[in-house]
Structure formats: structure tokens, C-alpha cells
Amino acid sequence: MPLAQFSLRSIRSENPVLLALAGFVAAFVLVPVAALVYLAVTGHSSEWPHLIRYVIPRSIWVTVALLTGVAVMAGSMGILSAWLVVSFDFPGRKTLAWALVLPFAVPTYLAAYGYGEFLDFTGPVQTSIRSLFGFSSRADYWFPEIRSLPGAVLVLSCVLYPYVYLTTRALFLMQGRAASDVARTLGAGRWSVFWRIQLPMARPALVIGITLALMETINDIGAVEYLGVNTLTFAIYDTWLNRGDLAGAVQIACALLFLALAAVFAERWGRRRQRYNVSRTTSAVNDIAPVPLEGARKWLATLLCATPIALGFGIPGYVLGRYAIKRLDQLLDGRIYSALIDSLAVASATAVCTVLLAFVLAYAARVSRQSFVSMTGKIASFGYAIPGTVLALGVLIPLSALDGAINDFTRSYFGISVGLLLTGSGLAIVYACSIRFLTMAEGSIESGFQKLSPHLDMASRTLGRSAGQTLRTVLIPMMKPAVVAAMLLVFIDTLKELSATLLLRPFNFNTLATLVYEDASRARVEEASVAAFIIILAGIIPVIFLSRSMINNGNRFRAYIRR
């Protein structure tokens, strides 16, 4: 068949194996959710009257207040800094444009530990206040308490604002200058243009960024526990481990899952009618020339952009780095090496598993237009919206049942008791993290596929190669950069994951994240500083990747956050 007559539709033969694999990926994500719903419906909690009267109402109120505060503060920090670096030229703008992503390297729980030490009575801030004004005790002056709901809003916002910054910055670049120039010729000032023109046009990106930040807020457990904020996530952890009530924890988890999924559906519904003229926005990117600021305004812009970096990266990095330098002797501690090995093993296994699943989904979407394939992609994308504590419960239930079945089988037929083969080996952590980070990997890989013309498939097929040969010899070699990027992102995020790891780890099994959590929960942050700083240094790697590729190319980041 001539190439001119060889259409893309002709290579989209429905491969039953590929469709079955796509269905397996969807089931891979749905099984924990189904297990949660089943246990919530059939389980009975003796603690439920106490939970419904005292725990849940307050937890819901605290969770909603925390989410509202993070949405307002992280949204304001992200969109203001994005507007400044796109619209104006001021000292340090190019450096600040990529440095504003640095807080991504700091997990929320490490930021909480750093702020707790920085603002503590013996920390540098209060010590300086007492020295400067001659106070002798804490009773002589008032100082805000970081271990509070406002403190949690501050800490989480300073770390999570880059979600808003990246999405809104990409859309500001797409807007170009046409609409702004027309408004300026009609007499509108710069602030009026921003408030009445640019901000409404950036609303879809703002909603996406805030939604991602809120998902991370819902997922957090280390920071909120350390700061004394009892959210629904902490209520699940407390009900399960401290009260020994698994059924009650599952029922709370279902309520939290509903809240998370409602946020995702609300975000999608809010931008369902948003459309853009791609050709116009693409050409408009090249029309942007930042307006030079003069006098005090240029230094004010520099200060406004540098402040989020100092709050989100500078303070935690300073505190934990200073402690780590003092405790370099811990590099000889066997706990660090054991936790590092466990972390690398879990993160590597998760990266490989997640990328394989994501590749199946992305390739199926490339060669098939069946609604079933589209549905599997949408199901898989919800994994990121499920908090880690909820995932931990959902994963533990079916894997524990499977463990029991395997053990009964081997004991009956071979006389061997294998014990907790799955949940006792760390496989449960890999399962939970693979579900949670599947969307991230699939977005990166699908972005790579979109850069490969479908004519490559057509040309390969006309030369006699089968679909499998085309995949192995043509597409996979060209997809290596996207696959490596996806593996890197999943690897680092798994290395930092705390919520699911904390609940699913076997006995005598510690990752760097859980090791830091154990020491910090005993008020031994300095003891945890070396492991914490290793996590931050590892987190800088994907930050560099994000800064160099996603800021300069908004298309890849839009694929990364695609829903």
C-alpha cells in the first residue's frame, strides 16, 4: 500500500492484548478503591458514635479551613510571582524565574520540621528578638505559634505555591501582549490590566494549580501532625493505629476520598468550556517583551519574587543544612545506610512498575480510539487524587487477603508457611506509590508520544514491520528521553513519600522519609537532619528538570498536569 494511501486509521487495529493490558491498568487502580468501599459498607466500628460526635466534625472543619487558607495563600503567591516574571524586567528576573520552583525540592513534612526549629523559642528568630529588646523569658513578649492552623497554612503554602506558579506562568506566556496592549491603549493601568484582563484569562491554569496544591495538602500527614493540626488525614491515621479501629478508619477514608474526587470533578467542571486558539497563542509567545521597571518598583518586584523562595526553600534548607553539618558523624550510622538502601529499592521498583503501566496507557491511546481505552486513562488519572493514607488502607486490605490465601496454599500443598509474602516485603508500598504517581508518568510519556509524528508508524508499517516491531525498533528508542524523565520524577517523588509508606512499611523497614518522621516525632529534628538533607538534595534533581524543561516549554508541563 503506498504511503500516501496509508492512513493512521489503518494502523489502529484493535489489539486484544493491548486492550487487555489497558484494562489491567484500570483494575490496578480500582481494586484498592473497591476494597475500601466494600469494607466501609460491611464493616462495623464500635468507635463510630465517638468519631461522629467528637472527631469527624472538627476534622472536617479543620480540613476545610486548611484547604481554604492554602488555596488563597498559595494561589496569591504563585500567580503574583508568575505575573511579575512574565510581564516585567527587574534585577535577577531570569534567575528568580527558575529559582521560584526550588520549594518543590522540599517535602511538606521537612518544611514543617524546619519552620518548627526556626521559629522555636531557642531558634534564631526568637533568640534575636530577646537579644535585641532585652527580654528574658517567653512571658515578656508575644510571638505567633507555628504549631497551629495558621502555621500549617503558611508552611504548606510556601512549599506548594510552585504548582500555581508553573501553570499560570505557562498561560501568561501563551496570552501574549495583544489583549494587554489594547487595554493599555484604552487607558487601563498595569494593575487594572492584570486584574481585569490577564487574571480572568488565566483562571483555568489557576484552578489547575490550586487543585494540585490542595491534593498535596489533603495527602499530607507528617506536617499536619507535627504542627498539631488534626485534619481528616490525621484522623484516619489516629483511628487506625492509635484506636485500633480499622473499620472506622476506612469509613473516614471513604469520606476523604469523596472530598478529593469532588475537588477533581469540580476543577474539570469549572474549565469544561474553556477553549483557546492554538495558532494565535503559539505565535503570541514570541511577542512577549517584559516591561522594564524603574526606581523602587524594580527592587520591590525582586523582593516579592525572592520572598517565596526564601520562605519555601531557604528556611527549611538553612535549618536542616546547619543541623546536618553538625551531625556529619551520622554518615557512619548504619540506620542511614539501611534506610537509604530501602528507599532506593522501593523508589526504583516503583519507578519501573509505574513507567511500564504508564507506557501501556499512552501507547494504547496512540494506536486506539476506542472509548474503553479513553476510559482507562481517565480512571488511572484519579490515582493522584487519592491521599496516601487512603491508598494505604485500600492496598492493605486486598494484599492481606492475598497473603493469607498464598500462605494457606503453600502450607496445604507444600508444608511451607511463607508468611506475609506481599505486605511483609515492601511490595504494598510499591503498589500504593505506583497508583499515586501513575498520572505523572503517563503525562510525561504521552507528551513524548505527541512529539512523534504518526507518519513514523505509517512508514514503518509500509516497510513490512508489524505493530510490535514498530514499537520495539522505532518508537521505544525515540521515547527514551520521555521514559527517563518519567522514571526520574516517579523515583524522586517515591523517595519523598511519607503518608503511604508510613502505614504500609513492614517491621524493621525504614525509608529515609519514615526515619526522619520517627526522629522528628520524638522532637529530635537534629538527629534526623542528615537523612532530611539527603531527601532535599535528591529533590533538587527533578526541580532542575522542571525548571529547564517545563518553564521553557509549557506544553510538557501541561501534559504533566493533564487530567
PDB file of N, CA, C and O in Angstrom, residues 2 10 16 25 45 71 102 135 215 227 235 257 261-262 269 292 310 399 426 428 462 475:
ATOM      1  N   PRO A   2       0.709   2.175  -0.949  1.00  0.00           N
ATOM      2  CA  PRO A   2       1.533   3.382  -0.963  1.00  0.00           C
ATOM      3  C   PRO A   2       1.340   4.170   0.326  1.00  0.00           C
ATOM      4  O   PRO A   2       0.269   4.178   0.916  1.00  0.00           O
ATOM      5  N   SER A  10      -5.621   3.092   9.421  1.00  0.00           N
ATOM      6  CA  SER A  10      -5.333   1.730   9.008  1.00  0.00           C
ATOM      7  C   SER A  10      -4.358   1.023   9.921  1.00  0.00           C
ATOM      8  O   SER A  10      -4.257  -0.193   9.897  1.00  0.00           O
ATOM      9  N   PRO A  16      -6.163  -7.055  20.889  1.00  0.00           N
ATOM     10  CA  PRO A  16      -6.839  -7.502  22.115  1.00  0.00           C
ATOM     11  C   PRO A  16      -5.890  -7.563  23.308  1.00  0.00           C
ATOM     12  O   PRO A  16      -6.307  -7.335  24.442  1.00  0.00           O
ATOM     13  N   VAL A  25      -4.520  -2.140  33.825  1.00  0.00           N
ATOM     14  CA  VAL A  25      -4.059  -0.919  34.497  1.00  0.00           C
ATOM     15  C   VAL A  25      -5.219  -0.252  35.234  1.00  0.00           C
ATOM     16  O   VAL A  25      -5.068   0.208  36.375  1.00  0.00           O
ATOM     17  N   SER A  45     -17.910  -0.361  63.194  1.00  0.00           N
ATOM     18  CA  SER A  45     -16.963   0.320  64.072  1.00  0.00           C
ATOM     19  C   SER A  45     -17.622   0.606  65.419  1.00  0.00           C
ATOM     20  O   SER A  45     -18.645   1.294  65.485  1.00  0.00           O
ATOM     21  N   ALA A  71      -5.385  27.465  49.525  1.00  0.00           N
ATOM     22  CA  ALA A  71      -5.846  27.923  48.212  1.00  0.00           C
ATOM     23  C   ALA A  71      -5.620  29.417  48.041  1.00  0.00           C
ATOM     24  O   ALA A  71      -5.126  29.878  47.003  1.00  0.00           O
ATOM     25  N   LEU A 102      12.194  26.039  43.278  1.00  0.00           N
ATOM     26  CA  LEU A 102      13.008  25.311  44.249  1.00  0.00           C
ATOM     27  C   LEU A 102      12.220  24.704  45.417  1.00  0.00           C
ATOM     28  O   LEU A 102      12.588  23.626  45.897  1.00  0.00           O
ATOM     29  N   PHE A 135      14.511  41.047  76.358  1.00  0.00           N
ATOM     30  CA  PHE A 135      13.561  40.166  77.042  1.00  0.00           C
ATOM     31  C   PHE A 135      14.320  38.990  77.665  1.00  0.00           C
ATOM     32  O   PHE A 135      15.303  38.486  77.108  1.00  0.00           O
ATOM     33  N   MET A 215      -4.589  18.877  46.551  1.00  0.00           N
ATOM     34  CA  MET A 215      -4.416  17.428  46.622  1.00  0.00           C
ATOM     35  C   MET A 215      -3.221  17.070  47.497  1.00  0.00           C
ATOM     36  O   MET A 215      -3.274  16.116  48.293  1.00  0.00           O
ATOM     37  N   LEU A 227       2.602  19.881  63.341  1.00  0.00           N
ATOM     38  CA  LEU A 227       2.105  21.231  63.657  1.00  0.00           C
ATOM     39  C   LEU A 227       0.830  21.189  64.486  1.00  0.00           C
ATOM     40  O   LEU A 227       0.261  22.236  64.776  1.00  0.00           O
ATOM     41  N   ALA A 235      -6.929  12.003  61.174  1.00  0.00           N
ATOM     42  CA  ALA A 235      -7.969  11.226  61.857  1.00  0.00           C
ATOM     43  C   ALA A 235      -7.950   9.768  61.398  1.00  0.00           C
ATOM     44  O   ALA A 235      -8.169   8.856  62.197  1.00  0.00           O
ATOM     45  N   LEU A 257     -11.802  10.411  50.527  1.00  0.00           N
ATOM     46  CA  LEU A 257     -11.696  10.107  49.104  1.00  0.00           C
ATOM     47  C   LEU A 257     -12.784  10.829  48.320  1.00  0.00           C
ATOM     48  O   LEU A 257     -12.531  11.375  47.241  1.00  0.00           O
ATOM     49  N   LEU A 261     -12.026  13.477  45.299  1.00  0.00           N
ATOM     50  CA  LEU A 261     -12.580  13.299  43.961  1.00  0.00           C
ATOM     51  C   LEU A 261     -13.548  14.419  43.606  1.00  0.00           C
ATOM     52  O   LEU A 261     -13.632  14.842  42.450  1.00  0.00           O
ATOM     53  N   ALA A 262     -14.278  14.932  44.600  1.00  0.00           N
ATOM     54  CA  ALA A 262     -15.175  16.061  44.352  1.00  0.00           C
ATOM     55  C   ALA A 262     -14.384  17.282  43.899  1.00  0.00           C
ATOM     56  O   ALA A 262     -14.817  18.034  43.015  1.00  0.00           O
ATOM     57  N   TRP A 269     -15.146  20.461  35.879  1.00  0.00           N
ATOM     58  CA  TRP A 269     -16.405  21.120  35.506  1.00  0.00           C
ATOM     59  C   TRP A 269     -16.187  22.620  35.323  1.00  0.00           C
ATOM     60  O   TRP A 269     -16.764  23.242  34.432  1.00  0.00           O
ATOM     61  N   PRO A 292      10.495  47.002  31.327  1.00  0.00           N
ATOM     62  CA  PRO A 292      11.489  47.325  32.361  1.00  0.00           C
ATOM     63  C   PRO A 292      10.876  48.187  33.472  1.00  0.00           C
ATOM     64  O   PRO A 292      10.116  49.124  33.200  1.00  0.00           O
ATOM     65  N   ALA A 310      12.689  32.231  49.603  1.00  0.00           N
ATOM     66  CA  ALA A 310      13.275  32.210  50.942  1.00  0.00           C
ATOM     67  C   ALA A 310      12.382  31.463  51.921  1.00  0.00           C
ATOM     68  O   ALA A 310      12.863  30.701  52.765  1.00  0.00           O
ATOM     69  N   LEU A 399      -4.224  -6.986  49.585  1.00  0.00           N
ATOM     70  CA  LEU A 399      -2.947  -7.669  49.666  1.00  0.00           C
ATOM     71  C   LEU A 399      -2.872  -8.576  50.894  1.00  0.00           C
ATOM     72  O   LEU A 399      -2.268  -9.650  50.846  1.00  0.00           O
ATOM     73  N   GLY A 426       7.498  -5.012  51.428  1.00  0.00           N
ATOM     74  CA  GLY A 426       7.550  -3.664  50.864  1.00  0.00           C
ATOM     75  C   GLY A 426       6.803  -3.539  49.554  1.00  0.00           C
ATOM     76  O   GLY A 426       6.713  -2.445  48.983  1.00  0.00           O
ATOM     77  N   ALA A 428       3.670  -3.659  49.081  1.00  0.00           N
ATOM     78  CA  ALA A 428       2.486  -2.818  49.268  1.00  0.00           C
ATOM     79  C   ALA A 428       2.826  -1.348  49.043  1.00  0.00           C
ATOM     80  O   ALA A 428       2.007  -0.585  48.502  1.00  0.00           O
ATOM     81  N   THR A 462       4.547   0.315   6.264  1.00  0.00           N
ATOM     82  CA  THR A 462       4.666   0.132   4.809  1.00  0.00           C
ATOM     83  C   THR A 462       5.950  -0.588   4.437  1.00  0.00           C
ATOM     84  O   THR A 462       6.034  -1.192   3.372  1.00  0.00           O
ATOM     85  N   LEU A 475       9.639   3.250  17.891  1.00  0.00           N
ATOM     86  CA  LEU A 475       9.075   4.152  18.892  1.00  0.00           C
ATOM     87  C   LEU A 475       9.850   4.132  20.211  1.00  0.00           C
ATOM     88  O   LEU A 475      10.175   5.189  20.756  1.00  0.00           O
TER      89      LEU A 475
END
